[in-house]
């Protein structure tokens, strides 16, 4: 056997080894639904731990193990991701209305612990992003206005929508004024003492039976 014939199999072997070494490893592709789920879970954890303002999209992507650019692709931005995380946290069950004592207590306690979140502020305060504001307002109506409107409508109350919006506006105003410290007595009152007064205020939107 000639040297050329002996070298040929060796060259083919070396070539195959180089080809194997140069070949890219198989890429594991995550489907969109899984990536969205990972981003929402990471966002919920970071927003709860650090708050909305101090959490960056890069940190959310790193926690989720996906490209942070996917936040814009799947949600539109950090605010929309926040809204999606809030929806997941709150679940699909329709909430009780603002006249329900347990619901009102739960909301008051939550806002006292966390303050008005970015979606709440985006809904009731002027902002630069119309899209974000519309999404936040839709969420606010769904969680605060609609349940009370449905209650009024079921009871045959006239102007059910207007009365529900009036109650939600009063509640939002109290929360913003309380957390901003604009009114000292309101800001310093214990929630347990404030709750019956707030119930009385919101109850005034419901006509006497």
mmCIF file of C-alpha atoms in Angstrom:
data_model
loop_
_atom_site.group_PDB
_atom_site.id
_atom_site.type_symbol
_atom_site.label_atom_id
_atom_site.label_comp_id
_atom_site.label_asym_id
_atom_site.label_seq_id
_atom_site.Cartn_x
_atom_site.Cartn_y
_atom_site.Cartn_z
ATOM 1 C CA UNK A 1 0.000 0.000 0.000
ATOM 2 C CA UNK A 2 1.442 3.387 -0.951
ATOM 3 C CA UNK A 3 1.985 6.246 1.489
ATOM 4 C CA UNK A 4 -0.683 8.172 -0.431
ATOM 5 C CA UNK A 5 -3.247 5.402 0.100
ATOM 6 C CA UNK A 6 -2.384 5.182 3.803
ATOM 7 C CA UNK A 7 -2.630 8.950 4.282
ATOM 8 C CA UNK A 8 -6.041 9.218 2.637
ATOM 9 C CA UNK A 9 -8.107 7.503 5.432
ATOM 10 C CA UNK A 10 -6.182 9.471 8.057
ATOM 11 C CA UNK A 11 -6.938 12.731 6.274
ATOM 12 C CA UNK A 12 -10.627 11.795 6.040
ATOM 13 C CA UNK A 13 -10.631 10.990 9.768
ATOM 14 C CA UNK A 14 -8.993 14.287 10.683
ATOM 15 C CA UNK A 15 -11.414 16.143 8.421
ATOM 16 C CA UNK A 16 -14.383 14.461 10.095
ATOM 17 C CA UNK A 17 -13.028 15.368 13.543
ATOM 18 C CA UNK A 18 -12.589 18.985 12.510
ATOM 19 C CA UNK A 19 -16.073 19.029 11.008
ATOM 20 C CA UNK A 20 -17.522 17.634 14.232
ATOM 21 C CA UNK A 21 -15.628 20.154 16.315
ATOM 22 C CA UNK A 22 -16.773 23.074 14.132
ATOM 23 C CA UNK A 23 -20.427 22.013 14.077
ATOM 24 C CA UNK A 24 -22.639 24.201 16.260
ATOM 25 C CA UNK A 25 -24.302 22.433 19.187
ATOM 26 C CA UNK A 26 -28.037 21.876 18.780
ATOM 27 C CA UNK A 27 -30.009 24.949 19.797
ATOM 28 C CA UNK A 28 -32.780 24.462 22.317
ATOM 29 C CA UNK A 29 -35.698 26.582 21.219
ATOM 30 C CA UNK A 30 -38.215 27.809 23.753
ATOM 31 C CA UNK A 31 -41.687 28.360 22.453
ATOM 32 C CA UNK A 32 -43.255 31.774 22.890
ATOM 33 C CA UNK A 33 -45.698 30.657 25.574
ATOM 34 C CA UNK A 34 -42.902 29.266 27.740
ATOM 35 C CA UNK A 35 -40.809 32.422 27.344
ATOM 36 C CA UNK A 36 -43.779 34.590 28.300
ATOM 37 C CA UNK A 37 -44.389 32.433 31.363
ATOM 38 C CA UNK A 38 -40.755 32.698 32.459
ATOM 39 C CA UNK A 39 -40.743 36.479 32.001
ATOM 40 C CA UNK A 40 -43.971 36.932 33.976
ATOM 41 C CA UNK A 41 -42.700 34.759 36.822
ATOM 42 C CA UNK A 42 -39.380 36.630 36.952
ATOM 43 C CA UNK A 43 -41.173 39.977 36.824
ATOM 44 C CA UNK A 44 -43.509 39.055 39.685
ATOM 45 C CA UNK A 45 -40.551 38.045 41.854
ATOM 46 C CA UNK A 46 -38.456 41.136 41.092
ATOM 47 C CA UNK A 47 -41.310 43.638 41.290
ATOM 48 C CA UNK A 48 -42.303 42.206 44.676
ATOM 49 C CA UNK A 49 -38.716 42.311 45.921
ATOM 50 C CA UNK A 50 -37.409 45.569 44.443
ATOM 51 C CA UNK A 51 -40.424 47.483 43.200
ATOM 52 C CA UNK A 52 -41.283 48.580 39.676
ATOM 53 C CA UNK A 53 -38.929 51.531 39.295
ATOM 54 C CA UNK A 54 -35.804 49.753 40.567
ATOM 55 C CA UNK A 55 -36.328 46.664 38.422
ATOM 56 C CA UNK A 56 -34.819 46.754 34.925
ATOM 57 C CA UNK A 57 -35.841 44.741 31.894
ATOM 58 C CA UNK A 58 -32.312 43.358 31.744
ATOM 59 C CA UNK A 59 -32.650 41.961 35.266
ATOM 60 C CA UNK A 60 -36.005 40.421 34.387
ATOM 61 C CA UNK A 61 -34.510 38.765 31.317
ATOM 62 C CA UNK A 62 -31.541 37.448 33.315
ATOM 63 C CA UNK A 63 -33.822 36.056 36.026
ATOM 64 C CA UNK A 64 -36.026 34.421 33.384
ATOM 65 C CA UNK A 65 -33.068 33.115 31.408
ATOM 66 C CA UNK A 66 -34.255 34.674 28.149
ATOM 67 C CA UNK A 67 -33.313 37.644 25.980
ATOM 68 C CA UNK A 68 -34.678 40.868 27.577
ATOM 69 C CA UNK A 69 -35.645 42.025 24.079
ATOM 70 C CA UNK A 70 -38.468 39.487 24.235
ATOM 71 C CA UNK A 71 -40.226 41.734 26.776
ATOM 72 C CA UNK A 72 -40.873 44.291 24.053
ATOM 73 C CA UNK A 73 -41.789 41.596 21.545
ATOM 74 C CA UNK A 74 -44.286 39.729 23.712
ATOM 75 C CA UNK A 75 -45.640 42.498 25.958
ATOM 76 C CA UNK A 76 -44.739 45.855 24.453
ATOM 77 C CA UNK A 77 -42.653 47.117 27.382
ATOM 78 C CA UNK A 78 -42.020 46.924 31.116
ATOM 79 C CA UNK A 79 -45.352 48.491 32.087
ATOM 80 C CA UNK A 80 -47.332 46.044 29.983
ATOM 81 C CA UNK A 81 -45.310 43.191 31.497
ATOM 82 C CA UNK A 82 -46.183 44.556 34.931
ATOM 83 C CA UNK A 83 -49.877 44.530 34.045
ATOM 84 C CA UNK A 84 -49.595 40.957 32.787
ATOM 85 C CA UNK A 85 -47.867 39.944 36.030
ATOM 86 C CA UNK A 86 -50.578 41.631 38.097
ATOM 87 C CA UNK A 87 -53.280 39.768 36.170
ATOM 88 C CA UNK A 88 -51.556 36.444 36.777
ATOM 89 C CA UNK A 89 -51.098 37.247 40.462
ATOM 90 C CA UNK A 90 -54.750 38.221 40.899
ATOM 91 C CA UNK A 91 -56.085 35.277 38.919
ATOM 92 C CA UNK A 92 -59.114 34.992 36.680
ATOM 93 C CA UNK A 93 -61.734 35.136 39.428
ATOM 94 C CA UNK A 94 -63.788 38.319 39.310
ATOM 95 C CA UNK A 95 -63.158 40.420 42.444
ATOM 96 C CA UNK A 96 -65.810 41.527 44.883
ATOM 97 C CA UNK A 97 -66.973 45.129 44.608
ATOM 98 C CA UNK A 98 -65.839 48.129 46.637
ATOM 99 C CA UNK A 99 -68.835 47.931 48.961
ATOM 100 C CA UNK A 100 -67.796 44.472 50.112
ATOM 101 C CA UNK A 101 -66.097 44.936 53.524
ATOM 102 C CA UNK A 102 -63.486 42.226 52.974
ATOM 103 C CA UNK A 103 -62.602 43.523 49.515
ATOM 104 C CA UNK A 104 -62.242 47.083 50.754
ATOM 105 C CA UNK A 105 -60.087 45.974 53.693
ATOM 106 C CA UNK A 106 -57.873 43.894 51.419
ATOM 107 C CA UNK A 107 -57.349 46.801 48.994
ATOM 108 C CA UNK A 108 -56.633 49.268 51.771
ATOM 109 C CA UNK A 109 -54.100 46.927 53.371
ATOM 110 C CA UNK A 110 -52.421 46.246 50.030
ATOM 111 C CA UNK A 111 -52.040 49.916 49.166
ATOM 112 C CA UNK A 112 -50.743 50.659 52.649
ATOM 113 C CA UNK A 113 -48.075 47.965 52.259
ATOM 114 C CA UNK A 114 -47.042 48.604 48.661
ATOM 115 C CA UNK A 115 -48.383 52.037 47.811
ATOM 116 C CA UNK A 116 -50.244 52.697 44.566
ATOM 117 C CA UNK A 117 -48.511 50.576 41.931
ATOM 118 C CA UNK A 118 -47.425 51.874 38.530
ATOM 119 C CA UNK A 119 -50.558 50.599 36.793
ATOM 120 C CA UNK A 120 -52.777 52.395 39.324
ATOM 121 C CA UNK A 121 -50.821 55.624 38.879
ATOM 122 C CA UNK A 122 -50.775 55.288 35.094
ATOM 123 C CA UNK A 123 -54.552 54.894 35.105
ATOM 124 C CA UNK A 124 -55.390 57.960 37.205
ATOM 125 C CA UNK A 125 -52.496 60.348 36.535
ATOM 126 C CA UNK A 126 -51.472 62.056 33.264
ATOM 127 C CA UNK A 127 -48.830 60.162 31.304
ATOM 128 C CA UNK A 128 -46.858 60.199 28.057
ATOM 129 C CA UNK A 129 -47.840 56.777 26.747
ATOM 130 C CA UNK A 130 -51.414 56.576 25.517
ATOM 131 C CA UNK A 131 -51.157 52.818 24.969
ATOM 132 C CA UNK A 132 -49.921 52.169 28.495
ATOM 133 C CA UNK A 133 -52.518 54.488 30.006
ATOM 134 C CA UNK A 134 -55.343 52.828 28.097
ATOM 135 C CA UNK A 135 -54.217 49.382 29.265
ATOM 136 C CA UNK A 136 -53.927 50.580 32.872
ATOM 137 C CA UNK A 137 -57.342 52.224 32.768
ATOM 138 C CA UNK A 138 -58.928 49.093 31.313
ATOM 139 C CA UNK A 139 -57.413 47.093 34.169
ATOM 140 C CA UNK A 140 -58.665 49.601 36.752
ATOM 141 C CA UNK A 141 -62.186 49.507 35.321
ATOM 142 C CA UNK A 142 -62.144 45.721 35.302
ATOM 143 C CA UNK A 143 -61.030 45.448 38.939
ATOM 144 C CA UNK A 144 -62.786 48.398 40.593
ATOM 145 C CA UNK A 145 -65.588 49.812 38.446
ATOM 146 C CA UNK A 146 -67.167 46.814 36.711
ATOM 147 C CA UNK A 147 -67.913 44.715 39.823
ATOM 148 C CA UNK A 148 -69.683 47.628 41.500
ATOM 149 C CA UNK A 149 -71.537 48.576 38.326
ATOM 150 C CA UNK A 150 -72.779 44.999 38.023
ATOM 151 C CA UNK A 151 -73.948 45.080 41.625
ATOM 152 C CA UNK A 152 -75.845 48.334 41.131
ATOM 153 C CA UNK A 153 -77.377 47.062 37.893
ATOM 154 C CA UNK A 154 -78.530 43.830 39.562
ATOM 155 C CA UNK A 155 -80.162 45.897 42.312
ATOM 156 C CA UNK A 156 -81.946 48.064 39.740
ATOM 157 C CA UNK A 157 -80.002 51.184 40.731
ATOM 158 C CA UNK A 158 -80.247 54.007 38.213
ATOM 159 C CA UNK A 159 -77.029 55.363 36.644
ATOM 160 C CA UNK A 160 -75.142 52.246 37.691
ATOM 161 C CA UNK A 161 -72.066 53.013 35.587
ATOM 162 C CA UNK A 162 -71.787 56.613 36.779
ATOM 163 C CA UNK A 163 -72.246 55.656 40.417
ATOM 164 C CA UNK A 164 -69.613 52.919 40.146
ATOM 165 C CA UNK A 165 -67.133 55.296 38.524
ATOM 166 C CA UNK A 166 -67.839 57.895 41.208
ATOM 167 C CA UNK A 167 -67.081 55.361 43.950
ATOM 168 C CA UNK A 168 -63.883 54.206 42.211
ATOM 169 C CA UNK A 169 -62.767 57.822 41.753
ATOM 170 C CA UNK A 170 -63.373 58.548 45.430
ATOM 171 C CA UNK A 171 -61.412 55.455 46.429
ATOM 172 C CA UNK A 172 -58.517 56.342 44.093
ATOM 173 C CA UNK A 173 -58.426 59.884 45.445
ATOM 174 C CA UNK A 174 -58.263 58.670 49.029
ATOM 175 C CA UNK A 175 -55.445 56.258 48.215
ATOM 176 C CA UNK A 176 -53.364 58.852 46.352
ATOM 177 C CA UNK A 177 -53.902 61.523 49.013
ATOM 178 C CA UNK A 178 -53.104 59.079 51.809
ATOM 179 C CA UNK A 179 -49.887 57.739 50.279
ATOM 180 C CA UNK A 180 -48.653 61.166 49.159
ATOM 181 C CA UNK A 181 -49.002 62.634 52.643
ATOM 182 C CA UNK A 182 -50.946 65.598 51.252
ATOM 183 C CA UNK A 183 -53.347 65.410 54.196
ATOM 184 C CA UNK A 184 -51.652 64.661 57.491
ATOM 185 C CA UNK A 185 -54.620 63.257 59.377
ATOM 186 C CA UNK A 186 -55.618 61.022 56.489
ATOM 187 C CA UNK A 187 -52.064 59.765 55.991
ATOM 188 C CA UNK A 188 -51.566 59.024 59.679
ATOM 189 C CA UNK A 189 -54.867 57.296 60.443
ATOM 190 C CA UNK A 190 -54.699 53.589 61.169
ATOM 191 C CA UNK A 191 -56.353 51.461 58.462
ATOM 192 C CA UNK A 192 -58.703 49.880 61.002
ATOM 193 C CA UNK A 193 -59.991 53.331 61.950
ATOM 194 C CA UNK A 194 -60.139 54.541 58.360
ATOM 195 C CA UNK A 195 -62.013 51.529 56.984
ATOM 196 C CA UNK A 196 -65.530 52.280 58.371
ATOM 197 C CA UNK A 197 -65.250 55.918 57.285
ATOM 198 C CA UNK A 198 -64.204 54.871 53.806
ATOM 199 C CA UNK A 199 -67.093 52.409 53.640
ATOM 200 C CA UNK A 200 -69.466 55.204 54.613
ATOM 201 C CA UNK A 201 -68.008 57.466 51.923
ATOM 202 C CA UNK A 202 -68.284 54.876 49.162
ATOM 203 C CA UNK A 203 -71.689 53.749 50.380
ATOM 204 C CA UNK A 204 -73.035 57.242 49.682
ATOM 205 C CA UNK A 205 -72.894 56.413 45.958
ATOM 206 C CA UNK A 206 -75.618 53.831 46.543
ATOM 207 C CA UNK A 207 -79.148 55.253 46.953
ATOM 208 C CA UNK A 208 -80.938 54.567 50.203
ATOM 209 C CA UNK A 209 -83.161 51.498 50.130
#
